Tab-separated table of C-alpha atoms in Angstrom:
chain	number	residue	atom	x	y	z
Z	1	MET	CA	14.553	11.048	27.755
Z	2	PRO	CA	12.104	13.848	28.544
Z	3	GLU	CA	9.438	13.345	31.820
Z	4	THR	CA	6.420	13.483	29.554
Z	5	THR	CA	4.879	12.360	32.882
Z	6	SER	CA	4.805	15.539	35.569
Z	7	LYS	CA	4.684	18.234	32.510
Z	8	ARG	CA	2.224	16.435	30.525
Z	9	SER	CA	0.846	18.859	27.529
Z	10	VAL	CA	-3.087	18.966	26.741
Z	11	ARG	CA	-2.749	16.532	24.317
Z	12	GLY	CA	-0.169	13.099	25.273
Z	13	PRO	CA	2.437	12.473	24.623
Z	14	ILE	CA	2.274	9.589	21.945
Z	15	ILE	CA	5.267	6.890	22.621
Z	16	ILE	CA	5.582	4.901	19.188
Z	17	SER	CA	7.894	1.838	19.158
Z	18	ARG	CA	8.779	-0.841	16.691
Z	19	HIS	CA	8.424	-4.687	17.635
Z	20	GLY	CA	10.694	-6.895	19.355
Z	21	LYS	CA	13.414	-8.808	16.976
Z	22	PRO	CA	10.965	-11.129	15.138
Z	23	ALA	CA	11.185	-15.153	15.105
Z	24	LEU	CA	12.145	-15.237	10.997
Z	25	ASP	CA	15.541	-14.375	10.795
Z	26	ARG	CA	15.343	-12.104	7.744
Z	27	SER	CA	19.582	-12.415	7.851
Z	28	ALA	CA	19.782	-16.293	7.517
Z	29	GLY	CA	19.296	-18.772	4.685
Z	30	PRO	CA	18.751	-19.884	1.846
Z	31	LYS	CA	18.908	-17.725	-0.823
Z	32	LEU	CA	15.570	-17.124	-2.236
Z	33	ALA	CA	14.540	-16.417	-5.660
Z	34	TRP	CA	11.323	-13.445	-6.092
Z	35	ARG	CA	8.315	-15.730	-6.350
Z	36	ASP	CA	9.988	-17.560	-2.777
Z	37	TYR	CA	10.789	-14.566	-1.205
Z	38	VAL	CA	7.034	-13.373	-1.590
Z	39	ASN	CA	5.959	-16.458	0.422
Z	40	TRP	CA	8.986	-15.584	3.232
Z	41	TRP	CA	7.505	-12.447	3.634
Z	42	ASP	CA	3.556	-13.736	4.118
Z	43	SER	CA	5.262	-15.760	7.240
Z	44	TYR	CA	7.454	-12.870	8.088
Z	45	GLU	CA	3.958	-10.603	8.571
Z	46	GLU	CA	1.880	-14.001	9.834
Z	47	GLY	CA	4.839	-14.597	12.583
Z	48	ALA	CA	5.576	-14.319	16.682
Z	49	LEU	CA	8.751	-12.765	17.601
Z	50	ALA	CA	11.600	-15.085	18.710
Z	51	GLU	CA	11.082	-16.781	22.132
Z	52	GLY	CA	12.676	-15.905	25.427
Z	53	GLN	CA	12.483	-11.795	24.872
Z	54	THR	CA	11.104	-9.231	27.015
Z	55	ALA	CA	10.338	-5.463	26.882
Z	56	PRO	CA	13.495	-3.349	27.898
Z	57	GLU	CA	12.736	-1.332	31.426
Z	58	GLY	CA	13.140	1.807	29.668
Z	59	LEU	CA	10.067	1.313	27.489
Z	60	ARG	CA	8.183	-0.109	30.085
Z	61	ARG	CA	8.395	2.825	32.503
Z	62	ILE	CA	7.870	4.977	29.759
Z	63	VAL	CA	4.740	3.698	28.947
Z	64	ALA	CA	3.353	2.177	32.149
Z	65	ASP	CA	0.812	5.023	32.588
Z	66	ALA	CA	-0.786	4.781	29.438
Z	67	GLU	CA	-4.358	5.890	28.980
Z	68	VAL	CA	-4.423	4.505	25.398
Z	69	ILE	CA	-2.738	1.528	24.044
Z	70	PHE	CA	-2.972	0.346	20.089
Z	71	ALA	CA	-0.738	-2.120	18.429
Z	72	SER	CA	-1.274	-2.891	14.165
Z	73	GLY	CA	-2.650	-5.759	13.307
Z	74	ARG	CA	0.084	-8.239	13.239
Z	75	LEU	CA	1.022	-10.494	15.972
Z	76	ARG	CA	4.683	-9.726	16.270
Z	77	ALA	CA	3.555	-5.978	17.266
Z	78	GLN	CA	0.320	-7.157	19.561
Z	79	GLN	CA	3.492	-9.044	21.334
Z	80	THR	CA	5.491	-6.430	21.662
Z	81	ALA	CA	2.381	-4.189	22.990
Z	82	GLY	CA	1.533	-7.065	25.522
Z	83	PHE	CA	5.418	-7.677	26.773
Z	84	ALA	CA	5.904	-3.740	27.161
Z	85	LEU	CA	2.107	-3.175	29.089
Z	86	PRO	CA	1.162	-6.459	30.336
Z	87	HIS	CA	-1.618	-5.176	32.448
Z	88	LYS	CA	-3.351	-3.129	30.110
Z	89	PRO	CA	-4.615	-4.817	26.763
Z	90	ALA	CA	-4.221	-3.316	23.273
Z	91	SER	CA	-6.499	-2.228	20.544
Z	92	HIS	CA	-5.462	-4.093	17.284
Z	93	ASP	CA	-5.897	-1.597	13.835
Z	94	PRO	CA	-4.435	-2.712	10.805
Z	95	VAL	CA	-3.781	0.771	9.914
Z	96	PHE	CA	-0.920	0.687	11.682
Z	97	ASN	CA	0.464	-2.428	9.767
Z	98	GLU	CA	3.742	-2.129	8.368
Z	99	ALA	CA	4.294	-1.272	4.625
Z	100	PRO	CA	4.772	-3.896	2.027
Z	101	LEU	CA	7.804	-5.458	0.196
Z	102	PRO	CA	6.516	-6.720	-2.781
Z	103	PRO	CA	9.901	-8.055	-4.515
Z	104	PRO	CA	11.064	-6.928	-8.396
Z	105	LYS	CA	10.721	-9.745	-10.971
Z	106	LEU	CA	14.384	-10.690	-11.214
Z	107	THR	CA	14.174	-14.035	-13.441
Z	108	GLY	CA	16.805	-15.747	-12.264
Z	109	PHE	CA	18.406	-14.113	-9.392
Z	110	LYS	CA	18.329	-15.019	-5.529
Z	111	ALA	CA	19.183	-13.567	-2.639
Z	112	LEU	CA	18.866	-13.397	1.294
Z	113	PRO	CA	15.600	-12.270	2.580
Z	114	LYS	CA	17.542	-8.679	4.076
Z	115	THR	CA	18.793	-8.397	0.672
Z	116	TRP	CA	15.099	-8.473	-1.120
Z	117	ASN	CA	14.260	-6.547	1.833
Z	118	ILE	CA	16.054	-3.654	0.150
Z	119	LEU	CA	15.461	-4.341	-3.345
Z	120	ALA	CA	11.272	-4.916	-2.186
Z	121	ARG	CA	11.456	-1.529	-0.464
Z	122	ALA	CA	13.166	0.607	-3.185
Z	123	ALA	CA	11.038	-0.678	-5.849
Z	124	TRP	CA	8.078	-0.072	-3.826
Z	125	LEU	CA	8.680	3.214	-3.331
Z	126	ALA	CA	9.248	3.717	-7.403
Z	127	GLY	CA	6.268	2.380	-7.258
Z	128	HIS	CA	6.209	-1.256	-7.648
Z	129	ARG	CA	3.425	-3.312	-6.352
Z	130	LEU	CA	2.612	-6.603	-7.355
Z	131	ASP	CA	-1.130	-6.800	-6.390
Z	132	GLY	CA	-0.458	-5.650	-2.940
Z	133	GLU	CA	-0.729	-1.210	-1.543
Z	134	SER	CA	1.033	1.567	-3.085
Z	135	SER	CA	3.099	3.604	-2.112
Z	136	SER	CA	0.688	6.342	-2.199
Z	137	GLN	CA	-2.179	4.389	-0.781
Z	138	ALA	CA	0.711	3.337	2.228
Z	139	ARG	CA	0.904	7.497	2.894
Z	140	LEU	CA	-2.647	8.194	3.262
Z	141	ARG	CA	-3.097	5.287	5.373
Z	142	ALA	CA	-0.242	7.153	7.351
Z	143	LYS	CA	-2.015	10.337	7.769
Z	144	ILE	CA	-5.234	8.084	8.808
Z	145	ALA	CA	-3.276	6.592	10.758
Z	146	ALA	CA	-1.468	9.922	12.771
Z	147	LEU	CA	-4.905	11.541	12.709
Z	148	ARG	CA	-6.353	8.330	14.802
Z	149	LEU	CA	-3.047	8.717	17.126
Z	150	HIS	CA	-3.783	12.370	17.627
Z	151	GLU	CA	-7.186	12.092	17.904
Z	152	ALA	CA	-7.123	9.085	20.712
Z	153	SER	CA	-4.124	11.755	22.931
Z	154	ALA	CA	-7.293	13.728	23.902
Z	155	GLN	CA	-7.692	10.994	26.837
Z	156	GLY	CA	-4.180	11.321	27.483
Z	157	LYS	CA	-0.640	9.047	26.915
Z	158	VAL	CA	-1.145	7.216	23.991
Z	159	TYR	CA	1.137	3.997	23.029
Z	160	LEU	CA	1.611	2.528	20.115
Z	161	ALA	CA	3.293	-0.622	18.979
Z	162	ALA	CA	3.728	-0.847	15.344
Z	163	HIS	CA	6.791	-0.997	12.550
Z	164	GLY	CA	10.286	0.423	11.443
Z	165	TRP	CA	9.133	1.772	8.071
Z	166	PHE	CA	4.997	2.759	8.766
Z	167	ASN	CA	6.757	4.575	12.065
Z	168	ARG	CA	8.632	6.139	9.893
Z	169	MET	CA	6.000	7.075	7.208
Z	170	LEU	CA	4.177	8.448	10.434
Z	171	ARG	CA	6.628	10.982	11.702
Z	172	PRO	CA	5.857	13.887	9.194
Z	173	GLU	CA	2.005	13.343	9.445
Z	174	LEU	CA	2.407	13.601	12.980
Z	175	ALA	CA	4.533	17.140	12.274
Z	176	ARG	CA	1.265	18.356	10.261
Z	177	LEU	CA	-0.504	17.785	13.114
Z	178	GLY	CA	1.917	19.745	15.596
Z	179	TRP	CA	3.896	16.859	17.006
Z	180	GLU	CA	7.597	17.069	17.646
Z	181	CYS	CA	9.755	14.227	18.594
Z	182	VAL	CA	11.825	15.182	21.861
Z	183	TYR	CA	13.084	11.933	22.345
Z	184	ASP	CA	14.604	9.730	19.289
Z	185	GLY	CA	15.392	6.082	20.403
Z	186	GLY	CA	16.516	5.381	16.909
Z	187	ASP	CA	15.060	2.158	14.798
Z	188	SER	CA	16.430	-1.438	16.246
Z	189	TYR	CA	13.883	-3.982	17.589
Z	190	TRP	CA	12.377	-2.346	20.810
Z	191	SER	CA	13.125	1.137	20.324
Z	192	PHE	CA	11.366	4.095	21.031
Z	193	ARG	CA	10.287	7.577	19.926
Z	194	VAL	CA	8.813	9.789	22.185
Z	195	TYR	CA	6.327	12.991	20.170
Z	196	GLU	CA	4.881	15.881	22.438
Z	197	HIS	CA	1.938	18.125	20.902
Z	198	ARG	CA	3.402	21.711	20.529
Z	199	GLY	CA	-0.531	23.673	20.084
Z	200	HIS	CA	-1.318	24.366	16.424
C-alpha cells in the first residue's frame, strides 16, 4: 500500500471504498419473480449494514487524516464512512449512489437476488431501465461525481464510501481528470482504492 501522507501531491489523494456487508443477503432465498426483485432491491437500497462489523484497520489507517469525507445517499455507505472515520462527519451526497438494477421482465422466471443482480446489470447496460435512471444518465452522473471529488481534492485528502458498480464507473472519469490508481484493493466489501493526481 502506498504512503499517501509523507509525499502528498498538490491534490488529494482520493481514497474510494466499497461499503461493508449489507444486512440483506443477496444469496438468501426464496427465489423471486422480477416484480418481487424490484421490491427486494428497494429494500436493499434503504437497508443498513449487517451487525457486528468493523472497518478494516488498513482502511481506518489510510483515511484517518482525510480532510474531506463523502458518503452516498444510502445508509450502508453512510455507516461505512462512520465506521472508517468515526470522529469526522461525512457529507452525504446522492450523486455517489449505486447505479440502479432494473430487472428484465421475465415472465414465469424466478431466481435468487444474486442472480437477478447479474441479469439486471446486463439488461441495464443494454439500455433497459424500467422507470429509473438509464446507463447513459448514470455515466453523466459519474462525470459529475468524479469532478466533485477532483474539486474537493484541492483541500487535501478525500475519502468516499460508496458502491461497487458506481465506484467502477468513477474510474475512467477520474482518469480523464488526471488521477491514477496507485493501490487497488479489489471489489469486495470494505475494499478500497487509492488515487493520486498526475497533474494534467
